[in-house]
mmCIF file of C-alpha atoms in Angstrom:
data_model
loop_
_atom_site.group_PDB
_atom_site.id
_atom_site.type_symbol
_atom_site.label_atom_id
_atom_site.label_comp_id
_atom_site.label_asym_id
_atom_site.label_seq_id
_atom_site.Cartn_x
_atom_site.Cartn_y
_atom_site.Cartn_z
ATOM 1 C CA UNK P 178 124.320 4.261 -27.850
ATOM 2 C CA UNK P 179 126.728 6.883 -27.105
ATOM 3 C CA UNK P 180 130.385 5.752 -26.999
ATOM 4 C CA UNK P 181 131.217 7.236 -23.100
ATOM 5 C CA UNK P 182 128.205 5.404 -21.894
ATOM 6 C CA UNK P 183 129.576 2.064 -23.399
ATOM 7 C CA UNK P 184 132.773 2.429 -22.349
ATOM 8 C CA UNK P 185 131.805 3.922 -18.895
ATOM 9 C CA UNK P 186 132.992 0.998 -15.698
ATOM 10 C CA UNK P 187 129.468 -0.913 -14.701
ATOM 11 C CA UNK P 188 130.900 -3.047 -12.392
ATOM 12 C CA UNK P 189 134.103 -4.229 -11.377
ATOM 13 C CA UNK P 190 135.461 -7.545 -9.396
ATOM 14 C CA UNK P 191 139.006 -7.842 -7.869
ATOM 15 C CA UNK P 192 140.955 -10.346 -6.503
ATOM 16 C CA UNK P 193 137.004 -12.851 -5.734
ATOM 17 C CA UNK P 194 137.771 -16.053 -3.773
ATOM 18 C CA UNK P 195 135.610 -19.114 -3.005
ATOM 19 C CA UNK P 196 136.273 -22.482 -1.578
ATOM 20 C CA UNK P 197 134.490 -25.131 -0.099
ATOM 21 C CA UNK P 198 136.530 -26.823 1.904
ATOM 22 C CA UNK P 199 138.883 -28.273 0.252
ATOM 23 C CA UNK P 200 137.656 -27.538 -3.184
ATOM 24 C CA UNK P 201 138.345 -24.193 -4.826
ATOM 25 C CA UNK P 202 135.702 -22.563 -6.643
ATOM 26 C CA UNK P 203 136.736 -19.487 -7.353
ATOM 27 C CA UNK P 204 140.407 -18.716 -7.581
ATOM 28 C CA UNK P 205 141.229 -14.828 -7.322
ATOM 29 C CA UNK P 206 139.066 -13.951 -9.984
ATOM 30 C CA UNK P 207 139.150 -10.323 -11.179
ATOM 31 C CA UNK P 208 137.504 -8.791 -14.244
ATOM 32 C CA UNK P 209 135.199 -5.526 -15.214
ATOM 33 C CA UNK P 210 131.714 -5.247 -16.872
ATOM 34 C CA UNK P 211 131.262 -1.725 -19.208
ATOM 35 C CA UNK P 212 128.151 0.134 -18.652
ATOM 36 C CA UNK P 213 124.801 -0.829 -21.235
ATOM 37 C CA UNK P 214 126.780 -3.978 -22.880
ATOM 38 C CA UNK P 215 126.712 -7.490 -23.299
ATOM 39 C CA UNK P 216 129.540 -9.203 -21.112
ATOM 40 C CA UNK P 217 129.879 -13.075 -21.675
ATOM 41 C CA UNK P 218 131.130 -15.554 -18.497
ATOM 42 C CA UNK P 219 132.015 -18.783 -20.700
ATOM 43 C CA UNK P 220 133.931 -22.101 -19.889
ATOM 44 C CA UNK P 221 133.326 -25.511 -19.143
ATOM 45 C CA UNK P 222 130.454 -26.337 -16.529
ATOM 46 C CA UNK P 223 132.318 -26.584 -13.137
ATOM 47 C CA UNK P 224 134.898 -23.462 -14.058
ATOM 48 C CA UNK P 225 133.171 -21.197 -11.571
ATOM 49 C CA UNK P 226 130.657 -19.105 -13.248
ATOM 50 C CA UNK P 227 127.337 -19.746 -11.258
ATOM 51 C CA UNK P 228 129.739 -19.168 -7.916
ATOM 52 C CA UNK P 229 130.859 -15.869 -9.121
ATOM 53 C CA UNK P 230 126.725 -14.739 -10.166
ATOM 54 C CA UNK P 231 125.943 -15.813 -6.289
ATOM 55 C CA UNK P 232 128.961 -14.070 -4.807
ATOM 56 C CA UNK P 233 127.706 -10.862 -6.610
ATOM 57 C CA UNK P 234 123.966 -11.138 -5.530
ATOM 58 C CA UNK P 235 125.292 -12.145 -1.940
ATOM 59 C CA UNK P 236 123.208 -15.976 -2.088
ATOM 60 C CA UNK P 237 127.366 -16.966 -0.965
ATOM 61 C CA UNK P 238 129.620 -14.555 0.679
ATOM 62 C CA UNK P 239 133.219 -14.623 -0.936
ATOM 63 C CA UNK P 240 136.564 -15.840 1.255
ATOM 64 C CA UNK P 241 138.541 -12.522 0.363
ATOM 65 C CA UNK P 242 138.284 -10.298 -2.616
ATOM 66 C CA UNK P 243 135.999 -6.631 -3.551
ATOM 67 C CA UNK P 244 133.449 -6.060 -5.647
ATOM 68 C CA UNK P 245 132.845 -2.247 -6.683
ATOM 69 C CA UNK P 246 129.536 -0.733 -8.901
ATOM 70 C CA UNK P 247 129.622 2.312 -10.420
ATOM 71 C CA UNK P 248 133.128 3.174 -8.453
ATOM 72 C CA UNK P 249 132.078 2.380 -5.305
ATOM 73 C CA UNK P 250 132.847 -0.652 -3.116
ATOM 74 C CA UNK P 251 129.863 -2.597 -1.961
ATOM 75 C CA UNK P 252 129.501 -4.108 1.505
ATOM 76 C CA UNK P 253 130.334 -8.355 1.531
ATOM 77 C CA UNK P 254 126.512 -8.396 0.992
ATOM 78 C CA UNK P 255 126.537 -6.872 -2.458
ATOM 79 C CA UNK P 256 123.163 -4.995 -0.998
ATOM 80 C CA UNK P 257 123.926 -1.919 -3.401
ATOM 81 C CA UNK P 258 124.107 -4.982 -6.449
ATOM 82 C CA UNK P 259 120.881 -6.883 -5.589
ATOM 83 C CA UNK P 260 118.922 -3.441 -5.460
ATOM 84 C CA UNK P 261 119.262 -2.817 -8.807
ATOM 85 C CA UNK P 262 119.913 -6.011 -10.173
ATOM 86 C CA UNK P 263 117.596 -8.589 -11.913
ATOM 87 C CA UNK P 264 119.190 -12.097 -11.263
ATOM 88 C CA UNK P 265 117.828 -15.669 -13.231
ATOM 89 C CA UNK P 266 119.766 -18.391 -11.800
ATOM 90 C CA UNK P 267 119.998 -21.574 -13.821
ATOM 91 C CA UNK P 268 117.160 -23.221 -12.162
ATOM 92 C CA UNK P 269 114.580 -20.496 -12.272
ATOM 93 C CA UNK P 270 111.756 -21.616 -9.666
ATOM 94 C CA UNK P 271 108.132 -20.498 -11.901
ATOM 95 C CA UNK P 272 104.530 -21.676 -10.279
ATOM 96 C CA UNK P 273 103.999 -24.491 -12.419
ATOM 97 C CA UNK P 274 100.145 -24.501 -11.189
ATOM 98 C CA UNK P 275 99.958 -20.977 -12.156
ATOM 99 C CA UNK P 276 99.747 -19.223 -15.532
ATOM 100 C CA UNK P 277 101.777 -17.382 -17.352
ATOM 101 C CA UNK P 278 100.389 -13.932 -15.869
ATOM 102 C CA UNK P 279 99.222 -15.145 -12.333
ATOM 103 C CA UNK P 280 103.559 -15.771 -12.209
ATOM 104 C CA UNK P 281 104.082 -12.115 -13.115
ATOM 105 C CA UNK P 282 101.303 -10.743 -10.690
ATOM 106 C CA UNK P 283 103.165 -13.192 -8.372
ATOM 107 C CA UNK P 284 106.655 -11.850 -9.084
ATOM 108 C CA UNK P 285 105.239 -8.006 -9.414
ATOM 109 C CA UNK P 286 103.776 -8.219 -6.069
ATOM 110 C CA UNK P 287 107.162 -9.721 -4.605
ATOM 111 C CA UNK P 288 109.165 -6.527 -5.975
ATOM 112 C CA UNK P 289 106.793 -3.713 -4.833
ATOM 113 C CA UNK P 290 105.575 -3.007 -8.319
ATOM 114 C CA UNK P 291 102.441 -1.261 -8.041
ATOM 115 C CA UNK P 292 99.248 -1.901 -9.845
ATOM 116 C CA UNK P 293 99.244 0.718 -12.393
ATOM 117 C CA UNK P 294 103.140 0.565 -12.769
ATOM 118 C CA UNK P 295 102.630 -3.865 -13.076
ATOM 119 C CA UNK P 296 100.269 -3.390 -15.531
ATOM 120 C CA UNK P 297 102.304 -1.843 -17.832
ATOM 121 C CA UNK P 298 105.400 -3.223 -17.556
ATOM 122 C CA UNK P 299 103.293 -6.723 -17.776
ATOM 123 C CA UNK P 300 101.821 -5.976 -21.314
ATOM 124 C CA UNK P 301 105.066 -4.800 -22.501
ATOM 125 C CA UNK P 302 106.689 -7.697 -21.720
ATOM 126 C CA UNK P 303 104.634 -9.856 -22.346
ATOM 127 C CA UNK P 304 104.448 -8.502 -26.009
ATOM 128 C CA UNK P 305 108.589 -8.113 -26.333
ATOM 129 C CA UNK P 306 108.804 -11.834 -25.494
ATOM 130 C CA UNK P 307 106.235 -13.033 -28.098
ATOM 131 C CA UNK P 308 104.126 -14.385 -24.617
ATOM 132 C CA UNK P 309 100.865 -12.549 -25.022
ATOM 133 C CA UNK P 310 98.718 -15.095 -26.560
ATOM 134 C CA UNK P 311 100.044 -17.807 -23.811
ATOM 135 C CA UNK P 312 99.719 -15.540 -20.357
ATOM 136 C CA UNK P 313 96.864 -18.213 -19.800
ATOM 137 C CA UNK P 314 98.365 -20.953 -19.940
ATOM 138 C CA UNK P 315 99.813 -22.460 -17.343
ATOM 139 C CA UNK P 316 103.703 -22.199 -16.311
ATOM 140 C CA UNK P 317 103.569 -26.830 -16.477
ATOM 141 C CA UNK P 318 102.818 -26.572 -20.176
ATOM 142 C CA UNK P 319 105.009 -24.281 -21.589
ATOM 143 C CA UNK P 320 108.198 -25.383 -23.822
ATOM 144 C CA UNK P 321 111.953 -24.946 -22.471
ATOM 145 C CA UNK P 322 112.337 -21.901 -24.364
ATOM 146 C CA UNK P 323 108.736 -20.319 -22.967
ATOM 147 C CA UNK P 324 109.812 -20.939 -19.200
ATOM 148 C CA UNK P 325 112.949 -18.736 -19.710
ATOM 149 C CA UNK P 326 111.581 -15.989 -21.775
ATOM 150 C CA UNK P 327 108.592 -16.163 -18.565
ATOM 151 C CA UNK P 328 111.750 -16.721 -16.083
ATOM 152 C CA UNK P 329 113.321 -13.388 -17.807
ATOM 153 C CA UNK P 330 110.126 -11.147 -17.703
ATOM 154 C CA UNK P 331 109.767 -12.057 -13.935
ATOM 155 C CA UNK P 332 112.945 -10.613 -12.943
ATOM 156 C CA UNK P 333 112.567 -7.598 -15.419
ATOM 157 C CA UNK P 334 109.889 -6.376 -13.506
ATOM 158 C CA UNK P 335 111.537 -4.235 -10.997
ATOM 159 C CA UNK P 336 112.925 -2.568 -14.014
ATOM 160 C CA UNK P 337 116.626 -3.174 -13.098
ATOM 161 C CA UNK P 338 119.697 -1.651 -14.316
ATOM 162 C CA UNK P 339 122.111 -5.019 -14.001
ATOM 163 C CA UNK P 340 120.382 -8.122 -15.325
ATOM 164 C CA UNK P 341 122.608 -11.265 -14.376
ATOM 165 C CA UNK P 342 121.535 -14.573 -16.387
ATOM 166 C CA UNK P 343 123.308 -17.848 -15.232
ATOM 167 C CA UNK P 344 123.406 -20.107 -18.100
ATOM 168 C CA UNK P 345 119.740 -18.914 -19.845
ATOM 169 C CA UNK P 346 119.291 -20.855 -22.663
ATOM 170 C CA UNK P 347 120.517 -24.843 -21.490
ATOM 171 C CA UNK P 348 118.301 -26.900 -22.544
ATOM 172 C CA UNK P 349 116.679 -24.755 -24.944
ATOM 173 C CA UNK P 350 115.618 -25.451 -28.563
ATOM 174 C CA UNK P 351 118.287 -23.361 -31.419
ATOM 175 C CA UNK P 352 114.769 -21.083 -32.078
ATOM 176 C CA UNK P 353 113.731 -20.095 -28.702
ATOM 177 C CA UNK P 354 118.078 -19.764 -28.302
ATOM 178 C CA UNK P 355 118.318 -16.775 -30.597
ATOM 179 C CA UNK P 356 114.474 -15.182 -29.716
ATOM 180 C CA UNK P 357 116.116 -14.882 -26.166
ATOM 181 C CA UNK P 358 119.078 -13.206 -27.732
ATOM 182 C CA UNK P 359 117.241 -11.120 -29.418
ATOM 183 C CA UNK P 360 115.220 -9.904 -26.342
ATOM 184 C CA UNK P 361 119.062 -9.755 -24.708
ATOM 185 C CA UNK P 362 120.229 -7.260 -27.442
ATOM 186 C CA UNK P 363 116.933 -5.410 -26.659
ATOM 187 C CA UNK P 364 117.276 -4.426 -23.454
ATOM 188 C CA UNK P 365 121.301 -3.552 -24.056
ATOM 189 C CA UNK P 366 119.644 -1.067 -26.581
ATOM 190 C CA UNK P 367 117.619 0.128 -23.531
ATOM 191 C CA UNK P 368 120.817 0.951 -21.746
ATOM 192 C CA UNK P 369 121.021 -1.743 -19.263
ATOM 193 C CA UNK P 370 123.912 -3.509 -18.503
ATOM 194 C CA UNK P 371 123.870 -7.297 -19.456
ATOM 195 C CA UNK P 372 126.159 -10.490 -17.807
ATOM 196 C CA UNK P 373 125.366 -13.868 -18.738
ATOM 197 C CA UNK P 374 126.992 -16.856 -18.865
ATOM 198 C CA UNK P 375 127.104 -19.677 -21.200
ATOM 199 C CA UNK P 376 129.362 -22.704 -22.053
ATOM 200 C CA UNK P 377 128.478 -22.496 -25.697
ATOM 201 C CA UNK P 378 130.769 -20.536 -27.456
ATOM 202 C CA UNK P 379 128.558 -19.933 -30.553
ATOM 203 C CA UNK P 380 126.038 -18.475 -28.240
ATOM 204 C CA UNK P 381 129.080 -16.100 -27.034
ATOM 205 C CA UNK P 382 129.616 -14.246 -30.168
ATOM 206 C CA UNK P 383 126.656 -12.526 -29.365
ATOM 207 C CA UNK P 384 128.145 -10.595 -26.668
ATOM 208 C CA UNK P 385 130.539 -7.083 -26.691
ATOM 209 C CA UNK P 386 133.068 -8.436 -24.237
ATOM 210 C CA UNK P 387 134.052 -12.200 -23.236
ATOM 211 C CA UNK P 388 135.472 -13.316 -19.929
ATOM 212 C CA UNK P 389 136.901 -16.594 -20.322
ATOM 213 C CA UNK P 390 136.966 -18.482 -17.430
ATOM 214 C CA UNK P 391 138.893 -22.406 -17.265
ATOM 215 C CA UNK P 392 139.459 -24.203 -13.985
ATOM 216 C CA UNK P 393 138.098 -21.517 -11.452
ATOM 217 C CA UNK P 394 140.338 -18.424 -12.960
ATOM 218 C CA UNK P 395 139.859 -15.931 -15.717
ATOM 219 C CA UNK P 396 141.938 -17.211 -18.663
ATOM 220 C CA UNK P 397 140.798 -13.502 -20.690
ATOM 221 C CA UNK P 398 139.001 -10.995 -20.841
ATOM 222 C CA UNK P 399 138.516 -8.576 -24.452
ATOM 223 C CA UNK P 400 135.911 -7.198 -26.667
ATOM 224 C CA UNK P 401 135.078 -9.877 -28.849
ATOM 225 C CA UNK P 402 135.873 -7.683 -31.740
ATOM 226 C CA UNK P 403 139.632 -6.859 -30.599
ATOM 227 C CA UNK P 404 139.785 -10.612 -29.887
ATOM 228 C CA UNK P 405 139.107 -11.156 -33.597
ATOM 229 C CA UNK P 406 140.951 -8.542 -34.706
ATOM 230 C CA UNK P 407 144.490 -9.449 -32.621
ATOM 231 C CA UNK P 408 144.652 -13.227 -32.855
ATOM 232 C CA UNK P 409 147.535 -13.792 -33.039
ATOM 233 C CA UNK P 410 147.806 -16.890 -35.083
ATOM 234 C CA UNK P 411 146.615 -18.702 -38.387
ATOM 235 C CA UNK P 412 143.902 -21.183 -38.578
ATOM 236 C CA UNK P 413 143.343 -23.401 -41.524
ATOM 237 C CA UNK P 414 140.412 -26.290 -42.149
ATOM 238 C CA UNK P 415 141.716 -29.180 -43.636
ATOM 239 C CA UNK P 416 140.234 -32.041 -45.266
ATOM 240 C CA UNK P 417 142.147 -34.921 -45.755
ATOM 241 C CA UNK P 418 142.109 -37.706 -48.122
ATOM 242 C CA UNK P 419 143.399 -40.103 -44.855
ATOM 243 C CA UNK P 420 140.942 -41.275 -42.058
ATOM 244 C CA UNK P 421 140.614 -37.507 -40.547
ATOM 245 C CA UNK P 422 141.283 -38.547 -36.532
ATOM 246 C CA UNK P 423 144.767 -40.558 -37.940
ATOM 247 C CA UNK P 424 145.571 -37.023 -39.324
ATOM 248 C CA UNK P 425 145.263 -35.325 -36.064
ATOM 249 C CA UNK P 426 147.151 -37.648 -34.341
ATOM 250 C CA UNK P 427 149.846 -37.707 -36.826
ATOM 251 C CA UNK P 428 149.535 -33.838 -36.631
ATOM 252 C CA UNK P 429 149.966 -33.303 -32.753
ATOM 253 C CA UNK P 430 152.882 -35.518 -33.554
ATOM 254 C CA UNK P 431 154.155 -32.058 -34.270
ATOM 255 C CA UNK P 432 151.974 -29.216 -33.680
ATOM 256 C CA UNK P 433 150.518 -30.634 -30.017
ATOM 257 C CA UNK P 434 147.153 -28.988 -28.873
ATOM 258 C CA UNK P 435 147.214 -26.617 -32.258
ATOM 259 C CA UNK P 436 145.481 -29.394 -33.926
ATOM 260 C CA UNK P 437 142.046 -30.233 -33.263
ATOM 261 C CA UNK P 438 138.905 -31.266 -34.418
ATOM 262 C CA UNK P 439 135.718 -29.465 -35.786
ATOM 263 C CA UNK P 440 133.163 -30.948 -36.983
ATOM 264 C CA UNK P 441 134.530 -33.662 -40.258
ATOM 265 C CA UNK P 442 137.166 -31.003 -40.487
ATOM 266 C CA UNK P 443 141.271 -31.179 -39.047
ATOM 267 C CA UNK P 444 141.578 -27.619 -37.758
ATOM 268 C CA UNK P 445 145.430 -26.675 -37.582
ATOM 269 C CA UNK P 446 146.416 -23.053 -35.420
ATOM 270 C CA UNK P 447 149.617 -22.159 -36.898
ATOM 271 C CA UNK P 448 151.890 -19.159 -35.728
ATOM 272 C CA UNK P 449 152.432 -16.060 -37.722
ATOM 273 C CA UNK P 450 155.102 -17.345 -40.284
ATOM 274 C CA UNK P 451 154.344 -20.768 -40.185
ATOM 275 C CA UNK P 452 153.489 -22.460 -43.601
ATOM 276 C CA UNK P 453 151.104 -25.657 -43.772
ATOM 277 C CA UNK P 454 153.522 -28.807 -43.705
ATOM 278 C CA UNK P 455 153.418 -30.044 -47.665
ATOM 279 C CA UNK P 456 153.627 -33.593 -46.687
ATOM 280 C CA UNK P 457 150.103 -33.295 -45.509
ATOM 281 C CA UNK P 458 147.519 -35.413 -47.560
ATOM 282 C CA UNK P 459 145.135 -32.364 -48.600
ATOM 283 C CA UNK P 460 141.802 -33.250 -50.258
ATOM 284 C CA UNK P 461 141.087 -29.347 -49.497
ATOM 285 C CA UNK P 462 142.568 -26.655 -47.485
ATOM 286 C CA UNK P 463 141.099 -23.292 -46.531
ATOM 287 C CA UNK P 464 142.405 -20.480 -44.011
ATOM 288 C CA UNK P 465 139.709 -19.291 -41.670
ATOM 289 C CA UNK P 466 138.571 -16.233 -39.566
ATOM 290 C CA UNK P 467 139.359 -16.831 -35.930
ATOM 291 C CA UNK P 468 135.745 -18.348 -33.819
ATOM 292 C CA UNK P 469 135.387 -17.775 -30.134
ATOM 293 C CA UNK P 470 135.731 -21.853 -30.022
ATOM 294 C CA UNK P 471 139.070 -21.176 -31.647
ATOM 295 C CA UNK P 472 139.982 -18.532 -29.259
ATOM 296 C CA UNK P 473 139.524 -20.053 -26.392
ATOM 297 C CA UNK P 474 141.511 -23.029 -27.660
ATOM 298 C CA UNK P 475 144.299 -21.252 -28.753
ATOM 299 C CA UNK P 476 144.951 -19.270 -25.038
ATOM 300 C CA UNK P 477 143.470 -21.576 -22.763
ATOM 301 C CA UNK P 478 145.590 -24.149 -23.964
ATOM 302 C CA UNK P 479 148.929 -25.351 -21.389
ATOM 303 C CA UNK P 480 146.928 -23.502 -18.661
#
C-alpha cells in the first residue's frame, strides 16, 4: 500500500455530542480515521461506540459537533457518508427463511446492483468468505460466525469505500473470530477504509490505529505500533508464592490501580526508574511487552 495513501485523512469527527435526556452518550468526541486502514473504537459496552457509528450513518442526528470526509464537511445527515459507506450494526437483520444467496439477491437488489454486476460480486464473495458451499442453506441454520461473514457480504455489495462494523464478532466462536479478521485485513489490502469496534482488546491488536473510548469520551487515539513503541512505563508478571489476590491487595497498598490481575498472574505497571519492591514473595518474575489490555489500563486509569 503506498505510504501517502495510508496516511492520507479518511474521515474526521470534531467536537460529536449526544444525549438523551438526561443521559450523555457521547461527550465531545473528536478523533480521525487514515485512508485504506484498520481504525479500532474499543471500551467497555455502554462507552459510546454504537452512538458514534449511528451519528455517522445519520440513523441519530448529533446535539452539536462536525463530521468531515475526505476534507469536506458533510450535511447533519452524513448523506455524503452513507453513499459510500457499508454499515453492519450489531444486530444485523438477515432473512432467516431465506438462504444464504436469496439474502444477497435480496440485499443486491436493495443497493441497485445490477444483474451482471450482482453476479459477480456474489461469487466473489461468497468464495472470500469460505460461504460457497452453504449459499443454500438457509440464513436460520447457519452458526454465529456464518451470519456475520453473510451479514458482511450483504453490505459489501455496493462495493463501498468506508465499511463501518459495530461490534462484528460478539458472540462469535475464537475460529470464525480471526476468519472475519482475516476477510477485514483483505479488504484494507483492497484499499478501503475500515472502522470497527470491539470491547475485546485482543481482537484490537489487529487494527493500525486504536481510539480508546471510556465513559462517553475518547481516552486516546495512536497507531497501535507507536502505542507499543512509547509506553511509557514497565510491566512485569509476577507469580507469587502467597495466595495471588492477597498480593494485589497488599500491592495497591502501594502502587494503587498499577496492580492488577491477568489471568493466575499479579501484573505490576511500574514507572521508568522504578525497581520491583524486594520484599515481594516472588515464585517467578518476568518483564513484559506492553498489550493493548495493558494500555488501556495504564491511561484510562484516574479518568
Amino acid at each position: 500500500m503506498d505510504t501517502a495513501i495510508e496516511n492520507e485523512e479518511f474521515l474526521r469527527v470534531e467536537n460529536l455530542t449526544k444525549s438523551y435526556g438526561s443521559i450523555l452518550a457521547v461527550n465531545n468526541v473528536s478523533f480521525s480515521v487514515k485512508k485504506a486502514s484498520i481504525t479500532i473504537l474499543s471500551g467497555p459496552d455502554g462507552s459510546g461506540k454504537s452512538t458514534i457509528f449511528k451519528m455517522l450513518t445519520g440513523l441519530v442526528l448529533p446535539d452539536k459537533g462536525s463530521i468531515y470526509l475526505k476534507g469536506r464537511k458533510v450535511d447533519r445527515f452524513c448523506r455524503d457518508i452513507v453513499r459510500i459507506a457499508g454499515y453492519m450494526p450489531e444486530k444485523f437483520s438477515l432473512y432467516p427463511d431465506l438462504s444464504v444467496e436469496e439474502n444477497l439477491n435480496f440485499f443486491a437488489d436493495i443497493h441497485g446492483v445490477e444483474h451482471k454486476r450482482r453476479e459477480e460480486l456474489k461469487n466473489r464473495l461468497l468464495s472470500k468468505t469460505g460461504m460457497a458451499r452453504f449459499k443454500n442453506r438457509r440464513a436460520r441454520d447457519l452458526s454465529g460466525g456464518m451470519k456475520q461473514k453473510l451479514a458482511l457480504s450483504s453490505i459489501l455489495l455496493s462495493s463501498p469505500e468506508l465499511v463501518i462494523l459495530d461490534e462484528p464478532t460478539t458472540g462469535v466462536d475464537p475460529l470464525s473470530r480471526i476468519e472475519f479478521f482475516s476477510i477485514i485485513k483483505d479488504l484494507k489490502e483492497e484499499g478501503k477504509t475500515i472502522l470497527l469496534s470491539t470491547p475485546y482488546l485482543d481482537e484490537a491488536e489487529k487494527g493500525d490505529e486504536i481510539i480508546f473510548i471510556k465513559d462517553s469520551r475518547i481516552v486516546l487515539q495512536d497507531s497501535i505500533k507507536d502505542l507499543k513503541d512509547n509506553f511509557p512505563a514497565r510491566i512485569f508478571r509476577i507469580m507469587t508464592d502467597e495466595d495471588p489476590f492477597a498480593a494485589v491487595e497488599n500491592l495497591r497498598a502501594r502502587y494503587g490501580s498499577n496492580v492488577f490481575m491477568k489471568g493466575r498472574y499479579v501484573m505490576l505497571v511500574l514507572e521508568q526508574g522504578e525497581e520491583v519492591p524486594a520484599d515481594i514473595p516472588v515464585k517467578d518474575i518476568s518483564e513484559e511487552k506492553p498489550a493493548l489490555e495493558d494500555i488501556y489500563l495504564y491511561y484510562a486509569q484516574g479518568t
